[in-house]
Amino acid sequence: MRLDLSDLHLFLCIVEAGSITQGAMNAHLALGSASERLRRIEADVEVKLLERHPRGVMPTEAGEALAHHARQMLLQHKKMRGELKAFAKGLSGTLRLHANTAALASFLPGKLAPWLQAHPSLHMDVKERTSLAIIQSIQAGIIEGGIITDVANAEGLKRDVLAPDHLVVVVAKGHPLSSQSWISFHEVVGLPMVGLSEESALQTQIEEQARQLGASLTLRIRMKGFGELCNLVAHQVGIAIIPKGIAQQWLRRYDLSVVNLNDPWAKRQLCLCYRDEASLSPAMQSLFTHLRLP
């Protein structure tokens, strides 16, 4: 079936007018051209769409079905054009932004609030993804940009540093590690640990680093949020590895100590990642400009 939107528009004009002549006029086509296109439409779908009568035409059952779908498709097309036109002006639309765990938990909430308040017609579709998955989505053209860590290989893409995102080991006060300032991942990988959920991009990265050492984490429990995770660490259920900025948010609430990880992969920075400035829509350019502000 090779029907295009102009075919559907013509067919609807004819059905709603009850006349090929009037329908052709409403579609701004000559009668001969409209009749020939209508013939091709019926030949293409291989079913009779209209019943001809002395006073006009009536859709057959198949014609009613086509008219129903044509209305929906043309309405959706009109809506799409309107949204894209407004979006191109930066006035409305839905921006898709993928970000790693730390960006979602600590960096983005405070940054997005004033920007969204200043752009009431814009909406955000924010999803948590690993840095590698974000890079692949940008390269494939699925999203315009995202927030990743600088340790990920984003060759061929632009990266703008936003904020430090160093990972630390969080332990309960009095834990044997609590007196240390720095530690290596291989020294803690075998200890009982409190982890994030399997959907967490950060947890995925930590488990991958353990696999590269030929080890696996001893996870006693997984938690969805950092607050619950820190609560369990304070109760000596296990240690945890989380971004330093998030750990500092919970130090005052729970009796915790922070030990810096000295592995290169743990000394991260949050970065905007995108193909190039010209590839960004006006709304996304506005958002990225705001996120870059100190």
mmCIF file of C-alpha atoms in Angstrom:
data_model
loop_
_atom_site.group_PDB
_atom_site.id
_atom_site.type_symbol
_atom_site.label_atom_id
_atom_site.label_comp_id
_atom_site.label_asym_id
_atom_site.label_seq_id
_atom_site.Cartn_x
_atom_site.Cartn_y
_atom_site.Cartn_z
ATOM 1 C CA MET A 1 0.000 0.000 0.000
ATOM 2 C CA ARG A 2 1.543 3.291 -1.166
ATOM 3 C CA LEU A 3 -0.974 5.876 0.077
ATOM 4 C CA ASP A 4 0.494 9.213 1.072
ATOM 5 C CA LEU A 5 -0.982 12.029 3.145
ATOM 6 C CA SER A 6 -2.254 13.910 0.080
ATOM 7 C CA ASP A 7 -4.168 10.775 -0.990
ATOM 8 C CA LEU A 8 -5.751 10.514 2.467
ATOM 9 C CA HIS A 9 -6.621 14.217 2.450
ATOM 10 C CA LEU A 10 -8.311 13.944 -0.944
ATOM 11 C CA PHE A 11 -10.253 10.843 0.065
ATOM 12 C CA LEU A 12 -11.510 12.529 3.243
ATOM 13 C CA CYS A 13 -12.535 15.635 1.287
ATOM 14 C CA ILE A 14 -14.593 13.458 -1.081
ATOM 15 C CA VAL A 15 -16.205 11.440 1.724
ATOM 16 C CA GLU A 16 -17.087 14.518 3.778
ATOM 17 C CA ALA A 17 -18.445 16.372 0.740
ATOM 18 C CA GLY A 18 -20.325 13.320 -0.566
ATOM 19 C CA SER A 19 -19.180 14.330 -4.026
ATOM 20 C CA ILE A 20 -16.055 13.770 -6.095
ATOM 21 C CA THR A 21 -16.483 17.170 -7.755
ATOM 22 C CA GLN A 22 -16.884 19.084 -4.494
ATOM 23 C CA GLY A 23 -14.218 16.988 -2.796
ATOM 24 C CA ALA A 24 -11.756 17.821 -5.561
ATOM 25 C CA MET A 25 -12.515 21.515 -5.150
ATOM 26 C CA ASN A 26 -12.041 21.312 -1.367
ATOM 27 C CA ALA A 27 -8.696 19.566 -1.926
ATOM 28 C CA HIS A 28 -7.732 22.245 -4.497
ATOM 29 C CA LEU A 29 -7.436 19.706 -7.312
ATOM 30 C CA ALA A 30 -8.882 19.619 -10.795
ATOM 31 C CA LEU A 31 -11.716 17.114 -11.197
ATOM 32 C CA GLY A 32 -9.788 15.016 -13.720
ATOM 33 C CA SER A 33 -6.731 14.856 -11.488
ATOM 34 C CA ALA A 34 -8.825 13.968 -8.438
ATOM 35 C CA SER A 35 -10.707 11.246 -10.292
ATOM 36 C CA GLU A 36 -7.472 9.696 -11.558
ATOM 37 C CA ARG A 37 -5.926 9.781 -8.069
ATOM 38 C CA LEU A 38 -9.069 8.220 -6.574
ATOM 39 C CA ARG A 39 -8.868 5.450 -9.172
ATOM 40 C CA ARG A 40 -5.250 4.790 -8.205
ATOM 41 C CA ILE A 41 -6.157 4.737 -4.509
ATOM 42 C CA GLU A 42 -8.812 2.054 -5.049
ATOM 43 C CA ALA A 43 -6.454 0.066 -7.284
ATOM 44 C CA ASP A 44 -3.731 0.299 -4.687
ATOM 45 C CA VAL A 45 -5.846 -0.950 -1.767
ATOM 46 C CA GLU A 46 -7.509 -3.509 -4.070
ATOM 47 C CA VAL A 47 -10.987 -2.888 -2.676
ATOM 48 C CA LYS A 48 -13.914 -0.658 -3.612
ATOM 49 C CA LEU A 49 -14.009 2.405 -1.382
ATOM 50 C CA LEU A 50 -16.943 4.429 -2.766
ATOM 51 C CA GLU A 51 -20.434 3.684 -4.027
ATOM 52 C CA ARG A 52 -21.362 6.010 -6.898
ATOM 53 C CA HIS A 53 -24.914 7.372 -6.962
ATOM 54 C CA PRO A 54 -26.652 9.977 -9.178
ATOM 55 C CA ARG A 55 -26.412 12.547 -6.382
ATOM 56 C CA GLY A 56 -22.869 11.786 -5.278
ATOM 57 C CA VAL A 57 -20.859 9.104 -3.525
ATOM 58 C CA MET A 58 -21.063 7.123 -0.294
ATOM 59 C CA PRO A 59 -18.183 5.265 1.346
ATOM 60 C CA THR A 60 -18.343 1.488 1.422
ATOM 61 C CA GLU A 61 -17.523 -0.357 4.649
ATOM 62 C CA ALA A 62 -13.893 -0.425 3.556
ATOM 63 C CA GLY A 63 -14.139 3.263 2.691
ATOM 64 C CA GLU A 64 -15.439 4.054 6.201
ATOM 65 C CA ALA A 65 -12.489 2.187 7.680
ATOM 66 C CA LEU A 66 -10.039 4.124 5.496
ATOM 67 C CA ALA A 67 -11.728 7.421 6.364
ATOM 68 C CA HIS A 68 -11.466 6.619 10.077
ATOM 69 C CA HIS A 69 -7.737 5.930 9.877
ATOM 70 C CA ALA A 70 -7.190 8.875 7.535
ATOM 71 C CA ARG A 71 -8.721 11.268 10.083
ATOM 72 C CA GLN A 72 -6.478 9.920 12.821
ATOM 73 C CA MET A 73 -3.332 10.055 10.699
ATOM 74 C CA LEU A 74 -3.983 13.570 9.390
ATOM 75 C CA LEU A 75 -4.819 14.807 12.887
ATOM 76 C CA GLN A 76 -1.613 13.272 14.234
ATOM 77 C CA HIS A 77 0.356 14.791 11.364
ATOM 78 C CA LYS A 78 -1.114 18.202 12.100
ATOM 79 C CA LYS A 79 -0.271 17.823 15.782
ATOM 80 C CA MET A 80 3.267 16.728 14.940
ATOM 81 C CA ARG A 81 3.830 19.700 12.645
ATOM 82 C CA GLY A 82 2.528 22.080 15.286
ATOM 83 C CA GLU A 83 4.743 20.630 17.991
ATOM 84 C CA LEU A 84 7.834 20.606 15.773
ATOM 85 C CA LYS A 85 7.206 24.185 14.656
ATOM 86 C CA ALA A 86 6.870 25.337 18.249
ATOM 87 C CA PHE A 87 9.829 23.212 19.323
ATOM 88 C CA ALA A 88 12.027 24.723 16.605
ATOM 89 C CA LYS A 89 11.286 28.121 18.128
ATOM 90 C CA GLY A 90 12.139 26.811 21.572
ATOM 91 C CA LEU A 91 8.595 27.393 22.826
ATOM 92 C CA SER A 92 7.282 23.932 23.556
ATOM 93 C CA GLY A 93 7.970 20.238 23.248
ATOM 94 C CA THR A 94 9.473 17.371 25.185
ATOM 95 C CA LEU A 95 13.234 17.150 25.588
ATOM 96 C CA ARG A 96 14.760 13.710 26.004
ATOM 97 C CA LEU A 97 17.792 13.705 28.264
ATOM 98 C CA HIS A 98 19.684 10.629 29.455
ATOM 99 C CA ALA A 99 21.931 10.910 32.500
ATOM 100 C CA ASN A 100 24.005 8.700 34.742
ATOM 101 C CA THR A 101 22.990 7.866 38.307
ATOM 102 C CA ALA A 102 24.952 10.627 40.039
ATOM 103 C CA ALA A 103 23.660 13.350 37.721
ATOM 104 C CA LEU A 104 20.087 12.296 38.371
ATOM 105 C CA ALA A 105 20.524 12.089 42.133
ATOM 106 C CA SER A 106 22.557 15.200 42.897
ATOM 107 C CA PHE A 107 23.276 17.497 39.948
ATOM 108 C CA LEU A 108 20.111 17.673 37.849
ATOM 109 C CA PRO A 109 17.271 18.247 40.363
ATOM 110 C CA GLY A 110 18.539 21.627 41.526
ATOM 111 C CA LYS A 111 19.581 22.655 38.025
ATOM 112 C CA LEU A 112 16.402 21.644 36.199
ATOM 113 C CA ALA A 113 13.932 23.275 38.594
ATOM 114 C CA PRO A 114 14.592 26.955 37.720
ATOM 115 C CA TRP A 115 14.994 26.200 34.008
ATOM 116 C CA LEU A 116 11.677 24.350 33.803
ATOM 117 C CA GLN A 117 10.019 27.115 35.775
ATOM 118 C CA ALA A 118 11.251 29.623 33.204
ATOM 119 C CA HIS A 119 10.011 27.444 30.290
ATOM 120 C CA PRO A 120 6.463 26.347 31.244
ATOM 121 C CA SER A 121 5.670 24.924 27.789
ATOM 122 C CA LEU A 122 8.659 22.579 27.773
ATOM 123 C CA HIS A 123 8.630 19.099 29.273
ATOM 124 C CA MET A 124 11.450 16.726 30.173
ATOM 125 C CA ASP A 125 11.770 12.989 29.583
ATOM 126 C CA VAL A 126 14.782 12.119 31.743
ATOM 127 C CA LYS A 127 16.066 8.549 31.926
ATOM 128 C CA GLU A 128 18.896 6.927 33.863
ATOM 129 C CA ARG A 129 21.449 5.208 31.645
ATOM 130 C CA THR A 130 25.096 4.193 31.832
ATOM 131 C CA SER A 131 27.577 6.593 30.245
ATOM 132 C CA LEU A 132 28.336 4.050 27.515
ATOM 133 C CA ALA A 133 24.637 3.633 26.677
ATOM 134 C CA ILE A 134 24.220 7.419 26.523
ATOM 135 C CA ILE A 135 27.155 7.766 24.140
ATOM 136 C CA GLN A 136 25.769 5.019 21.902
ATOM 137 C CA SER A 137 22.313 6.669 21.840
ATOM 138 C CA ILE A 138 23.843 10.007 20.812
ATOM 139 C CA GLN A 139 25.914 8.360 18.077
ATOM 140 C CA ALA A 140 22.806 6.551 16.798
ATOM 141 C CA GLY A 141 20.799 9.780 16.741
ATOM 142 C CA ILE A 142 18.280 8.518 19.309
ATOM 143 C CA ILE A 143 18.873 11.460 21.660
ATOM 144 C CA GLU A 144 20.472 14.879 21.211
ATOM 145 C CA GLY A 145 22.665 14.689 24.277
ATOM 146 C CA GLY A 146 23.111 13.484 27.822
ATOM 147 C CA ILE A 147 25.216 13.669 30.961
ATOM 148 C CA ILE A 148 28.052 11.166 31.292
ATOM 149 C CA THR A 149 31.288 10.727 33.228
ATOM 150 C CA ASP A 150 34.529 11.837 31.642
ATOM 151 C CA VAL A 151 36.104 8.395 32.040
ATOM 152 C CA ALA A 152 33.816 7.016 29.314
ATOM 153 C CA ASN A 153 35.186 6.955 25.760
ATOM 154 C CA ALA A 154 33.176 9.541 23.815
ATOM 155 C CA GLU A 155 35.450 9.808 20.786
ATOM 156 C CA GLY A 156 33.953 11.974 18.057
ATOM 157 C CA LEU A 157 31.526 13.703 20.432
ATOM 158 C CA LYS A 158 31.720 16.994 22.313
ATOM 159 C CA ARG A 159 32.117 16.944 26.098
ATOM 160 C CA ASP A 160 31.690 19.912 28.457
ATOM 161 C CA VAL A 161 32.689 19.443 32.107
ATOM 162 C CA LEU A 162 29.892 20.297 34.527
ATOM 163 C CA ALA A 163 30.941 19.195 38.019
ATOM 164 C CA PRO A 164 33.203 16.778 39.924
ATOM 165 C CA ASP A 165 31.699 13.345 40.504
ATOM 166 C CA HIS A 166 34.354 11.404 42.433
ATOM 167 C CA LEU A 167 33.320 8.074 43.920
ATOM 168 C CA VAL A 168 33.954 7.304 47.581
ATOM 169 C CA VAL A 169 33.562 4.387 49.956
ATOM 170 C CA VAL A 170 30.983 5.067 52.659
ATOM 171 C CA VAL A 171 31.387 3.158 55.950
ATOM 172 C CA ALA A 172 29.863 3.318 59.405
ATOM 173 C CA LYS A 173 31.612 5.357 62.088
ATOM 174 C CA GLY A 174 34.073 3.074 63.852
ATOM 175 C CA HIS A 175 34.489 0.767 60.850
ATOM 176 C CA PRO A 176 38.127 -0.388 60.394
ATOM 177 C CA LEU A 177 38.311 1.694 57.198
ATOM 178 C CA SER A 178 36.877 4.866 58.745
ATOM 179 C CA SER A 179 40.307 6.218 59.742
ATOM 180 C CA GLN A 180 41.685 6.054 56.186
ATOM 181 C CA SER A 181 41.661 8.935 53.727
ATOM 182 C CA TRP A 182 42.269 6.966 50.519
ATOM 183 C CA ILE A 183 41.798 3.369 49.463
ATOM 184 C CA SER A 184 41.901 1.281 46.278
ATOM 185 C CA PHE A 185 38.913 -0.600 44.942
ATOM 186 C CA HIS A 186 40.719 -3.941 45.050
ATOM 187 C CA GLU A 187 41.046 -3.524 48.836
ATOM 188 C CA VAL A 188 37.272 -3.314 49.368
ATOM 189 C CA VAL A 189 35.826 -5.375 46.520
ATOM 190 C CA GLY A 190 35.470 -8.483 48.685
ATOM 191 C CA LEU A 191 33.882 -6.770 51.699
ATOM 192 C CA PRO A 192 30.146 -7.061 52.492
ATOM 193 C CA MET A 193 28.439 -4.318 50.554
ATOM 194 C CA VAL A 194 25.143 -2.472 50.252
ATOM 195 C CA GLY A 195 24.393 -1.848 46.578
ATOM 196 C CA LEU A 196 21.950 0.010 44.415
ATOM 197 C CA SER A 197 19.280 -1.703 42.334
ATOM 198 C CA GLU A 198 20.203 -3.648 39.201
ATOM 199 C CA GLU A 199 18.724 -0.824 37.096
ATOM 200 C CA SER A 200 21.249 1.657 38.500
ATOM 201 C CA ALA A 201 23.828 2.829 35.962
ATOM 202 C CA LEU A 202 26.320 3.483 38.762
ATOM 203 C CA GLN A 203 25.899 0.002 40.215
ATOM 204 C CA THR A 204 26.415 -1.481 36.759
ATOM 205 C CA GLN A 205 29.728 0.388 36.476
ATOM 206 C CA ILE A 206 30.920 -0.760 39.918
ATOM 207 C CA GLU A 207 30.092 -4.394 39.159
ATOM 208 C CA GLU A 208 31.903 -4.139 35.823
ATOM 209 C CA GLN A 209 35.015 -2.849 37.595
ATOM 210 C CA ALA A 210 34.828 -5.859 39.938
ATOM 211 C CA ARG A 211 34.618 -8.226 36.948
ATOM 212 C CA GLN A 212 37.721 -6.627 35.462
ATOM 213 C CA LEU A 213 39.525 -7.562 38.678
ATOM 214 C CA GLY A 214 38.257 -11.126 38.341
ATOM 215 C CA ALA A 215 36.042 -10.656 41.378
ATOM 216 C CA SER A 216 32.375 -10.209 42.224
ATOM 217 C CA LEU A 217 30.724 -7.989 44.794
ATOM 218 C CA THR A 218 29.426 -9.439 48.052
ATOM 219 C CA LEU A 219 26.091 -7.659 47.966
ATOM 220 C CA ARG A 220 24.041 -8.209 51.105
ATOM 221 C CA ILE A 221 21.129 -6.109 49.863
ATOM 222 C CA ARG A 222 20.190 -3.734 47.064
ATOM 223 C CA MET A 223 18.361 -0.466 47.665
ATOM 224 C CA LYS A 224 16.589 1.904 45.275
ATOM 225 C CA GLY A 225 17.675 5.166 46.891
ATOM 226 C CA PHE A 226 20.836 6.629 48.381
ATOM 227 C CA GLY A 227 19.116 7.552 51.653
ATOM 228 C CA GLU A 228 18.061 3.987 52.389
ATOM 229 C CA LEU A 229 21.498 2.759 51.309
ATOM 230 C CA CYS A 230 23.292 5.131 53.705
ATOM 231 C CA ASN A 231 20.949 4.156 56.536
ATOM 232 C CA LEU A 232 21.930 0.500 56.147
ATOM 233 C CA VAL A 233 25.619 1.393 55.967
ATOM 234 C CA ALA A 234 25.279 3.357 59.219
ATOM 235 C CA HIS A 235 23.766 0.221 60.787
ATOM 236 C CA GLN A 236 26.878 -1.706 59.716
ATOM 237 C CA VAL A 237 25.100 -3.906 57.172
ATOM 238 C CA GLY A 238 27.951 -3.283 54.741
ATOM 239 C CA ILE A 239 29.976 -0.617 52.985
ATOM 240 C CA ALA A 240 28.850 1.240 49.855
ATOM 241 C CA ILE A 241 30.384 3.078 46.905
ATOM 242 C CA ILE A 242 28.581 6.267 45.913
ATOM 243 C CA PRO A 243 29.423 9.747 44.538
ATOM 244 C CA LYS A 244 31.061 12.049 47.085
ATOM 245 C CA GLY A 245 28.487 14.809 46.594
ATOM 246 C CA ILE A 246 25.669 12.421 47.495
ATOM 247 C CA ALA A 247 27.587 11.008 50.469
ATOM 248 C CA GLN A 248 28.020 14.508 51.906
ATOM 249 C CA GLN A 249 24.252 15.005 51.795
ATOM 250 C CA TRP A 250 23.765 12.115 54.219
ATOM 251 C CA LEU A 251 26.755 12.554 56.555
ATOM 252 C CA ARG A 252 24.841 14.861 58.881
ATOM 253 C CA ARG A 253 21.896 12.497 59.153
ATOM 254 C CA TYR A 254 23.744 9.231 59.678
ATOM 255 C CA ASP A 255 26.969 8.324 61.489
ATOM 256 C CA LEU A 256 29.103 7.756 58.402
ATOM 257 C CA SER A 257 32.690 8.139 57.338
ATOM 258 C CA VAL A 258 33.907 8.738 53.791
ATOM 259 C CA VAL A 259 37.029 7.181 52.270
ATOM 260 C CA ASN A 260 38.162 8.436 48.863
ATOM 261 C CA LEU A 261 38.728 5.874 46.102
ATOM 262 C CA ASN A 262 42.064 6.468 44.372
ATOM 263 C CA ASP A 263 41.346 4.390 41.246
ATOM 264 C CA PRO A 264 41.416 6.482 38.031
ATOM 265 C CA TRP A 265 37.906 5.341 37.027
ATOM 266 C CA ALA A 266 36.565 6.650 40.369
ATOM 267 C CA LYS A 267 37.960 10.184 39.900
ATOM 268 C CA ARG A 268 35.161 11.193 37.610
ATOM 269 C CA GLN A 269 33.646 14.426 36.356
ATOM 270 C CA LEU A 270 30.131 14.923 35.062
ATOM 271 C CA CYS A 271 30.088 16.084 31.444
ATOM 272 C CA LEU A 272 27.542 17.181 28.910
ATOM 273 C CA CYS A 273 27.891 14.975 25.854
ATOM 274 C CA TYR A 274 26.514 15.771 22.390
ATOM 275 C CA ARG A 275 27.437 15.585 18.717
ATOM 276 C CA ASP A 276 27.970 19.307 18.119
ATOM 277 C CA GLU A 277 26.256 22.595 18.912
ATOM 278 C CA ALA A 278 24.651 22.834 15.460
ATOM 279 C CA SER A 279 22.903 19.479 15.944
ATOM 280 C CA LEU A 280 21.060 20.673 19.067
ATOM 281 C CA SER A 281 17.536 22.049 18.891
ATOM 282 C CA PRO A 282 17.049 25.613 20.224
ATOM 283 C CA ALA A 283 15.392 24.259 23.368
ATOM 284 C CA MET A 284 18.231 21.817 24.051
ATOM 285 C CA GLN A 285 20.781 24.575 23.427
ATOM 286 C CA SER A 286 18.973 26.667 26.023
ATOM 287 C CA LEU A 287 19.004 23.801 28.521
ATOM 288 C CA PHE A 288 22.692 23.051 27.973
ATOM 289 C CA THR A 289 23.597 26.736 28.349
ATOM 290 C CA HIS A 290 21.782 26.735 31.689
ATOM 291 C CA LEU A 291 23.444 23.508 32.866
ATOM 292 C CA ARG A 292 26.879 24.963 32.123
ATOM 293 C CA LEU A 293 26.288 27.890 34.487
ATOM 294 C CA PRO A 294 28.243 27.661 37.771
#
